[in-house]
Amino acid sequence: MTNRRQRSQRVEATTYDSGPVLSKHGVETVTADQRLLIEGPTMTGKRDLMLSLLQTGLPEEHAMVITTNKSAAGIQSSIATADTPSPNASIIDCSTIDSTPDSVAGEIEIVGSPEDLTGLGIAVTKCSRRIEEASTNGVRVGIDSISSFLQYIDEARVLYCLQVLLGRFSAADYLTVSTLSISSHPQQVVESVRSLHDGRIELRESDAGAIEARVLGLEGADRTWRTLD
Amino acid sequence: MSGRDVLERIRAAGYDCHVAMVTAVDPDFDILEMGFDDYVTKPPSREELRTVVAQLVDRADTADRLQEYHALLAKQSALRAEKTAEVLESSDDYASLQARIERVRAEIEASADVFLDDATFVTALRNADEGGAEK
């Protein structure tokens, strides 16, 4: 039999439901193919916000998470909710944490280090093939965190890699949500990462210790700082 | 001579070209991990050979544009570090640099569909792995 080239298919989604946080900031839907960046200092809940944006689509949609700081098992348990105890989630574990994948339900690809970009590419491809076999209403991808890639790999290569990853997700009409810890990088690097995304959610801690968010670059976003519930 | 030997000889001779392998079985990721850029299964039709060559050419163009984009960003970053915002705003060279960055970015966006192809996607990341972004 002649081999047919393997190609990722576009999903059927044209827009994604924005979820409670974004709608509070005036954003009701997000166009399929958009790339959102969640940025803020450490300990402002970037990962939790990313996961909640992915959870908004469950159980009808699929989630794919590329994790660098938390184990696949940890992400699996964080993404499950009371309503969706076993979500359609594929986790790509690029953390250097020793995982015990057999004890965890669901689909996990172990890459083993943020440095292994070839391994990451193969893992993404395997996940998108599986998701397409299952057929789905949409796919939301979390990349947590771009900062880890910047710790292991030089800036030019990270930007190149992000452009390839985000280019593929966007071409397939996936919604991508990345996180970036802004305290760790020079302003120019932050600007370059922002330029690869369509919109962003900025997080900060107020003097009173509350976490605040504002949304920029998305349709309807009003750029106002508000307390994150 | 095996395909692997051929690839090693090509690299040893210093050729930085794309290499596709004609294989008996569908090797999928194995061949990409070995360092090949693409493959066709035996016996390839004329059409399949044309397609794979055309895709390798497209891919080289995309890689060139990505490299150009990052070279431009590095230049912009260096300028921002050494000149004030007022100086840059009144500079024609800086304005044309920014226009070029936008143009190359739009070209990359327009061709992002190439990354839906699994082999193109994985080899693009492999190139970043090998430091290809700086070449």
mmCIF file of C-alpha atoms in Angstrom:
data_model
loop_
_atom_site.group_PDB
_atom_site.id
_atom_site.type_symbol
_atom_site.label_atom_id
_atom_site.label_comp_id
_atom_site.label_asym_id
_atom_site.label_seq_id
_atom_site.Cartn_x
_atom_site.Cartn_y
_atom_site.Cartn_z
ATOM 1 C CA MET A 1 0.000 0.000 0.000
ATOM 2 C CA THR A 2 1.293 3.439 -0.819
ATOM 3 C CA ASN A 3 1.834 5.674 2.129
ATOM 4 C CA ARG A 4 -0.315 8.790 2.344
ATOM 5 C CA ARG A 5 1.448 11.704 3.895
ATOM 6 C CA GLN A 6 0.288 12.341 7.412
ATOM 7 C CA ARG A 7 -1.208 15.749 7.857
ATOM 8 C CA SER A 8 -2.976 17.421 10.711
ATOM 9 C CA GLN A 9 -6.578 18.342 9.913
ATOM 10 C CA ARG A 10 -8.274 21.572 10.755
ATOM 11 C CA VAL A 11 -10.872 21.243 13.506
ATOM 12 C CA GLU A 12 -14.435 22.392 12.838
ATOM 13 C CA ALA A 13 -14.358 25.232 15.352
ATOM 14 C CA THR A 14 -14.665 28.831 14.154
ATOM 15 C CA THR A 15 -14.921 30.438 17.580
ATOM 16 C CA TYR A 16 -14.258 29.350 21.143
ATOM 17 C CA ASP A 17 -16.324 30.198 24.202
ATOM 18 C CA SER A 18 -14.212 32.634 26.232
ATOM 19 C CA GLY A 19 -15.133 31.473 29.745
ATOM 20 C CA PRO A 20 -15.890 33.508 32.884
ATOM 21 C CA VAL A 21 -12.578 35.385 33.277
ATOM 22 C CA LEU A 22 -12.398 36.746 29.742
ATOM 23 C CA SER A 23 -16.124 37.544 29.593
ATOM 24 C CA LYS A 24 -15.773 39.648 32.757
ATOM 25 C CA HIS A 25 -13.266 41.701 30.745
ATOM 26 C CA GLY A 26 -15.622 42.167 27.806
ATOM 27 C CA VAL A 27 -14.447 39.233 25.650
ATOM 28 C CA GLU A 28 -17.329 36.849 24.854
ATOM 29 C CA THR A 29 -15.815 34.641 22.165
ATOM 30 C CA VAL A 30 -12.345 34.060 20.827
ATOM 31 C CA THR A 31 -11.771 33.361 17.157
ATOM 32 C CA ALA A 32 -10.405 29.887 16.401
ATOM 33 C CA ASP A 33 -6.686 30.072 15.530
ATOM 34 C CA GLN A 34 -5.933 32.791 18.097
ATOM 35 C CA ARG A 35 -2.933 32.686 20.359
ATOM 36 C CA LEU A 36 -3.261 34.102 23.867
ATOM 37 C CA LEU A 37 -0.425 34.895 26.231
ATOM 38 C CA ILE A 38 -0.880 34.900 30.002
ATOM 39 C CA GLU A 39 1.926 36.916 31.545
ATOM 40 C CA GLY A 40 2.775 38.082 35.031
ATOM 41 C CA PRO A 41 5.276 37.764 37.860
ATOM 42 C CA THR A 42 5.761 34.434 39.618
ATOM 43 C CA MET A 43 2.989 33.202 41.932
ATOM 44 C CA THR A 44 0.165 35.064 40.225
ATOM 45 C CA GLY A 45 -1.707 31.946 39.092
ATOM 46 C CA LYS A 46 -0.776 31.875 35.409
ATOM 47 C CA ARG A 47 -0.992 28.096 35.148
ATOM 48 C CA ASP A 48 -4.352 27.924 36.949
ATOM 49 C CA LEU A 49 -5.785 30.575 34.630
ATOM 50 C CA MET A 50 -4.458 28.709 31.569
ATOM 51 C CA LEU A 51 -6.047 25.478 32.842
ATOM 52 C CA SER A 52 -9.373 27.221 33.496
ATOM 53 C CA LEU A 53 -9.389 28.558 29.916
ATOM 54 C CA LEU A 54 -8.860 24.974 28.698
ATOM 55 C CA GLN A 55 -11.546 23.636 31.061
ATOM 56 C CA THR A 56 -14.088 26.054 29.584
ATOM 57 C CA GLY A 57 -14.160 23.855 26.461
ATOM 58 C CA LEU A 58 -14.558 20.518 28.234
ATOM 59 C CA PRO A 59 -15.978 17.944 27.852
ATOM 60 C CA GLU A 60 -16.958 18.588 24.189
ATOM 61 C CA GLU A 61 -13.533 19.871 23.165
ATOM 62 C CA HIS A 62 -10.075 18.397 23.592
ATOM 63 C CA ALA A 63 -7.285 19.856 25.668
ATOM 64 C CA MET A 64 -3.578 19.461 24.957
ATOM 65 C CA VAL A 65 -1.088 20.670 27.569
ATOM 66 C CA ILE A 66 2.657 21.069 27.061
ATOM 67 C CA THR A 67 4.011 21.183 30.616
ATOM 68 C CA THR A 68 7.533 22.020 31.756
ATOM 69 C CA ASN A 69 7.254 22.633 35.506
ATOM 70 C CA LYS A 70 4.528 20.336 36.679
ATOM 71 C CA SER A 71 4.329 16.583 36.078
ATOM 72 C CA ALA A 72 1.812 15.091 33.667
ATOM 73 C CA ALA A 73 0.026 13.475 36.612
ATOM 74 C CA GLY A 74 -0.264 16.858 38.319
ATOM 75 C CA ILE A 75 -1.732 18.461 35.210
ATOM 76 C CA GLN A 76 -4.127 15.535 34.731
ATOM 77 C CA SER A 77 -5.547 15.942 38.207
ATOM 78 C CA SER A 78 -5.696 19.765 37.948
ATOM 79 C CA ILE A 79 -7.596 19.740 34.677
ATOM 80 C CA ALA A 80 -10.247 17.253 35.859
ATOM 81 C CA THR A 81 -13.323 18.818 37.452
ATOM 82 C CA ALA A 82 -16.328 17.486 39.316
ATOM 83 C CA ASP A 83 -18.366 17.802 36.112
ATOM 84 C CA THR A 84 -15.655 16.337 33.892
ATOM 85 C CA PRO A 85 -13.716 13.795 35.974
ATOM 86 C CA SER A 86 -11.971 12.266 32.946
ATOM 87 C CA PRO A 87 -11.595 14.994 30.317
ATOM 88 C CA ASN A 88 -10.245 14.480 26.811
ATOM 89 C CA ALA A 89 -6.808 15.741 27.696
ATOM 90 C CA SER A 90 -3.438 14.917 26.134
ATOM 91 C CA ILE A 91 -0.481 15.907 28.267
ATOM 92 C CA ILE A 92 3.012 16.377 26.837
ATOM 93 C CA ASP A 93 5.405 16.211 29.754
ATOM 94 C CA CYS A 94 8.606 18.183 29.050
ATOM 95 C CA SER A 95 9.372 18.514 32.771
ATOM 96 C CA THR A 96 12.432 16.883 34.216
ATOM 97 C CA ILE A 97 10.312 15.490 37.034
ATOM 98 C CA ASP A 98 10.297 11.677 37.287
ATOM 99 C CA SER A 99 6.817 10.643 36.290
ATOM 100 C CA THR A 100 4.959 7.444 36.838
ATOM 101 C CA PRO A 101 2.811 7.509 33.730
ATOM 102 C CA ASP A 102 1.217 4.070 34.188
ATOM 103 C CA SER A 103 -0.471 5.190 37.386
ATOM 104 C CA VAL A 104 -2.250 7.977 35.532
ATOM 105 C CA ALA A 105 -5.273 7.700 33.301
ATOM 106 C CA GLY A 106 -5.396 9.431 29.940
ATOM 107 C CA GLU A 107 -2.952 10.173 27.189
ATOM 108 C CA ILE A 108 0.535 11.181 28.147
ATOM 109 C CA GLU A 109 3.654 11.701 26.063
ATOM 110 C CA ILE A 110 6.900 11.954 27.981
ATOM 111 C CA VAL A 111 9.533 14.196 26.375
ATOM 112 C CA GLY A 112 11.754 14.503 29.435
ATOM 113 C CA SER A 113 13.271 17.970 28.949
ATOM 114 C CA PRO A 114 12.334 21.332 27.431
ATOM 115 C CA GLU A 115 15.541 20.986 25.394
ATOM 116 C CA ASP A 116 14.285 18.070 23.287
ATOM 117 C CA LEU A 117 12.467 19.985 20.562
ATOM 118 C CA THR A 118 12.462 17.040 18.147
ATOM 119 C CA GLY A 119 10.807 14.949 20.857
ATOM 120 C CA LEU A 120 8.302 17.734 21.457
ATOM 121 C CA GLY A 121 7.450 17.858 17.750
ATOM 122 C CA ILE A 122 6.857 14.118 17.586
ATOM 123 C CA ALA A 123 4.730 14.214 20.765
ATOM 124 C CA VAL A 124 2.554 17.041 19.399
ATOM 125 C CA THR A 125 2.072 15.122 16.158
ATOM 126 C CA LYS A 126 1.058 11.938 18.004
ATOM 127 C CA CYS A 127 -1.433 13.872 20.128
ATOM 128 C CA SER A 128 -3.020 15.630 17.163
ATOM 129 C CA ARG A 129 -3.373 12.299 15.313
ATOM 130 C CA ARG A 130 -5.150 10.782 18.316
ATOM 131 C CA ILE A 131 -7.401 13.798 18.745
ATOM 132 C CA GLU A 132 -8.364 13.694 15.073
ATOM 133 C CA GLU A 133 -9.202 9.991 15.249
ATOM 134 C CA ALA A 134 -11.625 10.767 18.073
ATOM 135 C CA SER A 135 -13.105 13.737 16.162
ATOM 136 C CA THR A 136 -13.740 16.822 18.190
ATOM 137 C CA ASN A 137 -15.497 20.189 18.369
ATOM 138 C CA GLY A 138 -12.287 22.024 19.026
ATOM 139 C CA VAL A 139 -8.844 21.817 20.561
ATOM 140 C CA ARG A 140 -7.359 24.139 23.162
ATOM 141 C CA VAL A 141 -3.615 23.940 23.744
ATOM 142 C CA GLY A 142 -1.803 25.132 26.855
ATOM 143 C CA ILE A 143 1.940 25.862 26.769
ATOM 144 C CA ASP A 144 3.223 26.200 30.322
ATOM 145 C CA SER A 145 5.689 27.739 30.410
ATOM 146 C CA ILE A 146 7.589 29.609 27.697
ATOM 147 C CA SER A 147 9.906 30.784 30.492
ATOM 148 C CA SER A 148 11.200 27.239 30.997
ATOM 149 C CA PHE A 149 12.098 26.920 27.327
ATOM 150 C CA LEU A 150 13.991 30.214 27.657
ATOM 151 C CA GLN A 151 15.944 28.795 30.592
ATOM 152 C CA TYR A 152 17.175 25.827 28.579
ATOM 153 C CA ILE A 153 17.450 27.203 25.060
ATOM 154 C CA ASP A 154 18.676 30.512 23.677
ATOM 155 C CA GLU A 155 16.169 33.179 22.787
ATOM 156 C CA ALA A 156 16.467 32.933 18.987
ATOM 157 C CA ARG A 157 15.808 29.196 19.018
ATOM 158 C CA VAL A 158 12.865 29.524 21.407
ATOM 159 C CA LEU A 159 11.253 32.167 19.199
ATOM 160 C CA TYR A 160 11.838 30.019 16.109
ATOM 161 C CA CYS A 161 10.326 26.994 17.836
ATOM 162 C CA LEU A 162 7.329 29.009 19.081
ATOM 163 C CA GLN A 163 6.668 30.315 15.616
ATOM 164 C CA VAL A 164 6.581 26.762 14.271
ATOM 165 C CA LEU A 165 4.392 25.454 17.129
ATOM 166 C CA LEU A 166 1.977 28.394 17.150
ATOM 167 C CA GLY A 167 1.919 28.376 13.343
ATOM 168 C CA ARG A 168 0.758 24.771 13.296
ATOM 169 C CA PHE A 169 -1.834 25.204 16.053
ATOM 170 C CA SER A 170 -3.195 28.326 14.449
ATOM 171 C CA ALA A 171 -3.366 26.727 10.984
ATOM 172 C CA ALA A 172 -5.343 23.837 12.523
ATOM 173 C CA ASP A 173 -7.777 26.294 14.203
ATOM 174 C CA TYR A 174 -6.685 25.308 17.688
ATOM 175 C CA LEU A 175 -6.869 27.933 20.429
ATOM 176 C CA THR A 176 -3.469 28.316 22.101
ATOM 177 C CA VAL A 177 -2.869 29.701 25.597
ATOM 178 C CA SER A 178 0.780 30.164 26.619
ATOM 179 C CA THR A 179 2.212 31.388 29.907
ATOM 180 C CA LEU A 180 5.249 33.617 30.467
ATOM 181 C CA SER A 181 6.824 34.671 33.743
ATOM 182 C CA ILE A 182 7.798 38.271 33.025
ATOM 183 C CA SER A 183 10.098 38.741 36.014
ATOM 184 C CA SER A 184 12.630 36.316 34.555
ATOM 185 C CA HIS A 185 13.406 37.856 31.156
ATOM 186 C CA PRO A 186 14.686 41.109 29.614
ATOM 187 C CA GLN A 187 11.942 43.396 28.310
ATOM 188 C CA GLN A 188 12.982 42.771 24.701
ATOM 189 C CA VAL A 189 12.407 39.034 25.068
ATOM 190 C CA VAL A 190 8.971 39.706 26.562
ATOM 191 C CA GLU A 191 8.148 41.972 23.609
ATOM 192 C CA SER A 192 9.252 39.324 21.096
ATOM 193 C CA VAL A 193 7.137 36.644 22.763
ATOM 194 C CA ARG A 194 4.144 39.012 22.829
ATOM 195 C CA SER A 195 4.567 39.690 19.110
ATOM 196 C CA LEU A 196 3.934 36.000 18.396
ATOM 197 C CA HIS A 197 0.531 36.132 20.131
ATOM 198 C CA ASP A 198 -2.739 37.811 19.134
ATOM 199 C CA GLY A 199 -3.814 38.941 22.583
ATOM 200 C CA ARG A 200 -2.735 38.726 26.185
ATOM 201 C CA ILE A 201 -3.933 38.543 29.763
ATOM 202 C CA GLU A 202 -1.683 40.370 32.199
ATOM 203 C CA LEU A 203 -1.676 39.363 35.861
ATOM 204 C CA ARG A 204 -0.338 41.313 38.843
ATOM 205 C CA GLU A 205 -0.589 41.351 42.605
ATOM 206 C CA SER A 206 -2.172 44.461 44.112
ATOM 207 C CA ASP A 207 -0.792 46.186 47.228
ATOM 208 C CA ALA A 208 -3.558 44.496 49.208
ATOM 209 C CA GLY A 209 -2.337 41.099 47.973
ATOM 210 C CA ALA A 210 -5.197 40.380 45.550
ATOM 211 C CA ILE A 211 -4.476 39.049 42.058
ATOM 212 C CA GLU A 212 -5.656 41.399 39.313
ATOM 213 C CA ALA A 213 -5.990 40.825 35.578
ATOM 214 C CA ARG A 214 -6.428 42.915 32.465
ATOM 215 C CA VAL A 215 -6.942 41.816 28.864
ATOM 216 C CA LEU A 216 -5.377 43.411 25.800
ATOM 217 C CA GLY A 217 -5.589 42.799 22.080
ATOM 218 C CA LEU A 218 -8.778 40.712 21.933
ATOM 219 C CA GLU A 219 -12.068 41.855 20.455
ATOM 220 C CA GLY A 220 -14.161 43.545 23.172
ATOM 221 C CA ALA A 221 -11.283 43.671 25.688
ATOM 222 C CA ASP A 222 -11.576 46.818 27.794
ATOM 223 C CA ARG A 223 -8.006 46.932 29.190
ATOM 224 C CA THR A 224 -9.253 47.491 32.765
ATOM 225 C CA TRP A 225 -7.556 45.941 35.771
ATOM 226 C CA ARG A 226 -9.990 43.828 37.777
ATOM 227 C CA THR A 227 -9.641 41.452 40.685
ATOM 228 C CA LEU A 228 -9.418 37.836 39.561
ATOM 229 C CA ASP A 229 -11.861 35.628 41.463
ATOM 230 C CA MET B 1 25.087 1.154 0.848
ATOM 231 C CA SER B 2 22.282 1.880 3.320
ATOM 232 C CA GLY B 3 20.284 5.086 3.418
ATOM 233 C CA ARG B 4 21.986 5.983 6.666
ATOM 234 C CA ASP B 5 25.434 5.629 5.031
ATOM 235 C CA VAL B 6 24.372 7.840 2.145
ATOM 236 C CA LEU B 7 23.146 10.511 4.563
ATOM 237 C CA GLU B 8 26.387 10.346 6.554
ATOM 238 C CA ARG B 9 28.458 10.768 3.378
ATOM 239 C CA ILE B 10 26.376 13.743 2.253
ATOM 240 C CA ARG B 11 26.825 15.440 5.646
ATOM 241 C CA ALA B 12 30.522 14.487 5.868
ATOM 242 C CA ALA B 13 31.068 16.151 2.487
ATOM 243 C CA GLY B 14 29.587 19.325 3.960
ATOM 244 C CA TYR B 15 26.351 19.497 1.956
ATOM 245 C CA ASP B 16 23.624 21.224 3.948
ATOM 246 C CA CYS B 17 20.853 20.134 1.592
ATOM 247 C CA HIS B 18 17.501 18.518 2.360
ATOM 248 C CA VAL B 19 17.498 14.739 1.958
ATOM 249 C CA ALA B 20 14.453 12.544 1.385
ATOM 250 C CA MET B 21 14.682 8.754 1.563
ATOM 251 C CA VAL B 22 12.876 6.235 -0.608
ATOM 252 C CA THR B 23 11.888 3.432 1.766
ATOM 253 C CA ALA B 24 10.245 0.010 1.519
ATOM 254 C CA VAL B 25 8.050 0.485 4.601
ATOM 255 C CA ASP B 26 6.391 3.518 6.124
ATOM 256 C CA PRO B 27 9.038 4.586 8.639
ATOM 257 C CA ASP B 28 7.133 7.614 9.965
ATOM 258 C CA PHE B 29 9.093 9.335 12.777
ATOM 259 C CA ASP B 30 12.104 6.988 12.745
ATOM 260 C CA ILE B 31 13.419 8.426 9.527
ATOM 261 C CA LEU B 32 13.059 12.006 10.785
ATOM 262 C CA GLU B 33 14.918 11.158 13.982
ATOM 263 C CA MET B 34 17.694 9.633 11.866
ATOM 264 C CA GLY B 35 18.197 13.000 10.215
ATOM 265 C CA PHE B 36 16.283 12.632 6.955
ATOM 266 C CA ASP B 37 13.956 15.471 6.058
ATOM 267 C CA ASP B 38 11.260 13.440 4.385
ATOM 268 C CA TYR B 39 10.485 10.120 2.721
ATOM 269 C CA VAL B 40 8.476 8.405 0.032
ATOM 270 C CA THR B 41 7.567 4.728 0.087
ATOM 271 C CA LYS B 42 8.553 2.324 -2.699
ATOM 272 C CA PRO B 43 7.679 2.310 -5.457
ATOM 273 C CA PRO B 44 7.212 6.071 -5.652
ATOM 274 C CA SER B 45 5.083 7.397 -8.470
ATOM 275 C CA ARG B 46 6.339 10.300 -10.566
ATOM 276 C CA GLU B 47 3.703 12.441 -8.855
ATOM 277 C CA GLU B 48 4.869 11.497 -5.355
ATOM 278 C CA LEU B 49 8.478 12.296 -6.205
ATOM 279 C CA ARG B 50 7.489 15.685 -7.575
ATOM 280 C CA THR B 51 5.412 16.401 -4.469
ATOM 281 C CA VAL B 52 8.152 15.539 -2.027
ATOM 282 C CA VAL B 53 10.722 17.649 -3.882
ATOM 283 C CA ALA B 54 8.310 20.589 -4.089
ATOM 284 C CA GLN B 55 7.655 20.319 -0.366
ATOM 285 C CA LEU B 56 11.345 20.301 0.456
ATOM 286 C CA VAL B 57 11.806 23.468 -1.600
ATOM 287 C CA ASP B 58 8.852 25.151 0.185
ATOM 288 C CA ARG B 59 10.282 24.109 3.485
ATOM 289 C CA ALA B 60 13.677 25.648 2.704
ATOM 290 C CA ASP B 61 11.891 28.914 1.829
ATOM 291 C CA THR B 62 9.977 28.862 5.111
ATOM 292 C CA ALA B 63 13.163 28.183 7.088
ATOM 293 C CA ASP B 64 14.887 31.096 5.318
ATOM 294 C CA ARG B 65 12.044 33.426 6.197
ATOM 295 C CA LEU B 66 12.043 32.338 9.844
ATOM 296 C CA GLN B 67 15.784 32.993 9.995
ATOM 297 C CA GLU B 68 15.402 36.381 8.332
ATOM 298 C CA TYR B 69 12.662 37.291 10.796
ATOM 299 C CA HIS B 70 14.828 36.511 13.795
ATOM 300 C CA ALA B 71 17.828 38.322 12.351
ATOM 301 C CA LEU B 72 15.593 41.392 11.956
ATOM 302 C CA LEU B 73 14.298 41.086 15.522
ATOM 303 C CA ALA B 74 17.875 40.870 16.805
ATOM 304 C CA LYS B 75 18.780 44.021 14.867
ATOM 305 C CA GLN B 76 15.731 45.834 16.247
ATOM 306 C CA SER B 77 16.617 44.713 19.752
ATOM 307 C CA ALA B 78 20.205 45.970 19.414
ATOM 308 C CA LEU B 79 18.982 49.364 18.174
ATOM 309 C CA ARG B 80 16.497 49.668 21.032
ATOM 310 C CA ALA B 81 19.246 48.940 23.506
ATOM 311 C CA GLU B 82 21.609 51.639 22.250
ATOM 312 C CA LYS B 83 19.293 54.472 21.115
ATOM 313 C CA THR B 84 16.520 56.399 22.840
ATOM 314 C CA ALA B 85 12.902 56.088 21.737
ATOM 315 C CA GLU B 86 12.971 59.698 20.423
ATOM 316 C CA VAL B 87 15.981 59.017 18.210
ATOM 317 C CA LEU B 88 14.409 55.825 16.851
ATOM 318 C CA GLU B 89 11.074 57.489 16.138
ATOM 319 C CA SER B 90 12.708 60.064 13.892
ATOM 320 C CA SER B 91 14.885 57.499 12.094
ATOM 321 C CA ASP B 92 13.890 56.462 8.570
ATOM 322 C CA ASP B 93 16.104 53.385 8.781
ATOM 323 C CA TYR B 94 14.325 52.238 11.909
ATOM 324 C CA ALA B 95 10.921 52.792 10.307
ATOM 325 C CA SER B 96 11.889 50.731 7.274
ATOM 326 C CA LEU B 97 13.311 48.006 9.550
ATOM 327 C CA GLN B 98 9.971 47.854 11.353
ATOM 328 C CA ALA B 99 8.066 47.723 8.064
ATOM 329 C CA ARG B 100 10.265 44.850 6.926
ATOM 330 C CA ILE B 101 9.696 42.965 10.184
ATOM 331 C CA GLU B 102 5.943 43.303 9.692
ATOM 332 C CA ARG B 103 6.152 42.137 6.094
ATOM 333 C CA VAL B 104 8.232 39.032 6.874
ATOM 334 C CA ARG B 105 5.939 38.256 9.809
ATOM 335 C CA ALA B 106 2.895 38.427 7.540
ATOM 336 C CA GLU B 107 4.611 36.132 5.018
ATOM 337 C CA ILE B 108 5.346 33.588 7.751
ATOM 338 C CA GLU B 109 1.745 33.756 8.984
ATOM 339 C CA ALA B 110 0.457 33.260 5.459
ATOM 340 C CA SER B 111 2.553 30.124 4.986
ATOM 341 C CA ALA B 112 1.866 28.585 8.436
ATOM 342 C CA ASP B 113 -0.256 25.901 6.710
ATOM 343 C CA VAL B 114 2.962 24.083 5.784
ATOM 344 C CA PHE B 115 3.302 23.114 9.452
ATOM 345 C CA LEU B 116 0.130 21.019 9.265
ATOM 346 C CA ASP B 117 2.254 18.503 7.400
ATOM 347 C CA ASP B 118 3.704 16.250 10.111
ATOM 348 C CA ALA B 119 7.116 15.706 8.522
ATOM 349 C CA THR B 120 7.562 19.437 7.813
ATOM 350 C CA PHE B 121 6.552 20.308 11.363
ATOM 351 C CA VAL B 122 8.851 17.803 13.071
ATOM 352 C CA THR B 123 11.873 18.630 10.900
ATOM 353 C CA ALA B 124 11.367 22.377 11.504
ATOM 354 C CA LEU B 125 11.586 21.755 15.260
ATOM 355 C CA ARG B 126 14.514 19.403 14.743
ATOM 356 C CA ASN B 127 16.322 22.235 12.972
ATOM 357 C CA ALA B 128 15.798 24.467 16.010
ATOM 358 C CA ASP B 129 17.151 21.587 18.115
ATOM 359 C CA GLU B 130 20.313 21.548 16.046
ATOM 360 C CA GLY B 131 20.731 25.299 16.345
ATOM 361 C CA GLY B 132 19.318 25.761 12.847
ATOM 362 C CA ALA B 133 17.763 29.085 13.808
ATOM 363 C CA GLU B 134 21.191 30.673 14.062
ATOM 364 C CA LYS B 135 22.758 29.255 10.924
#
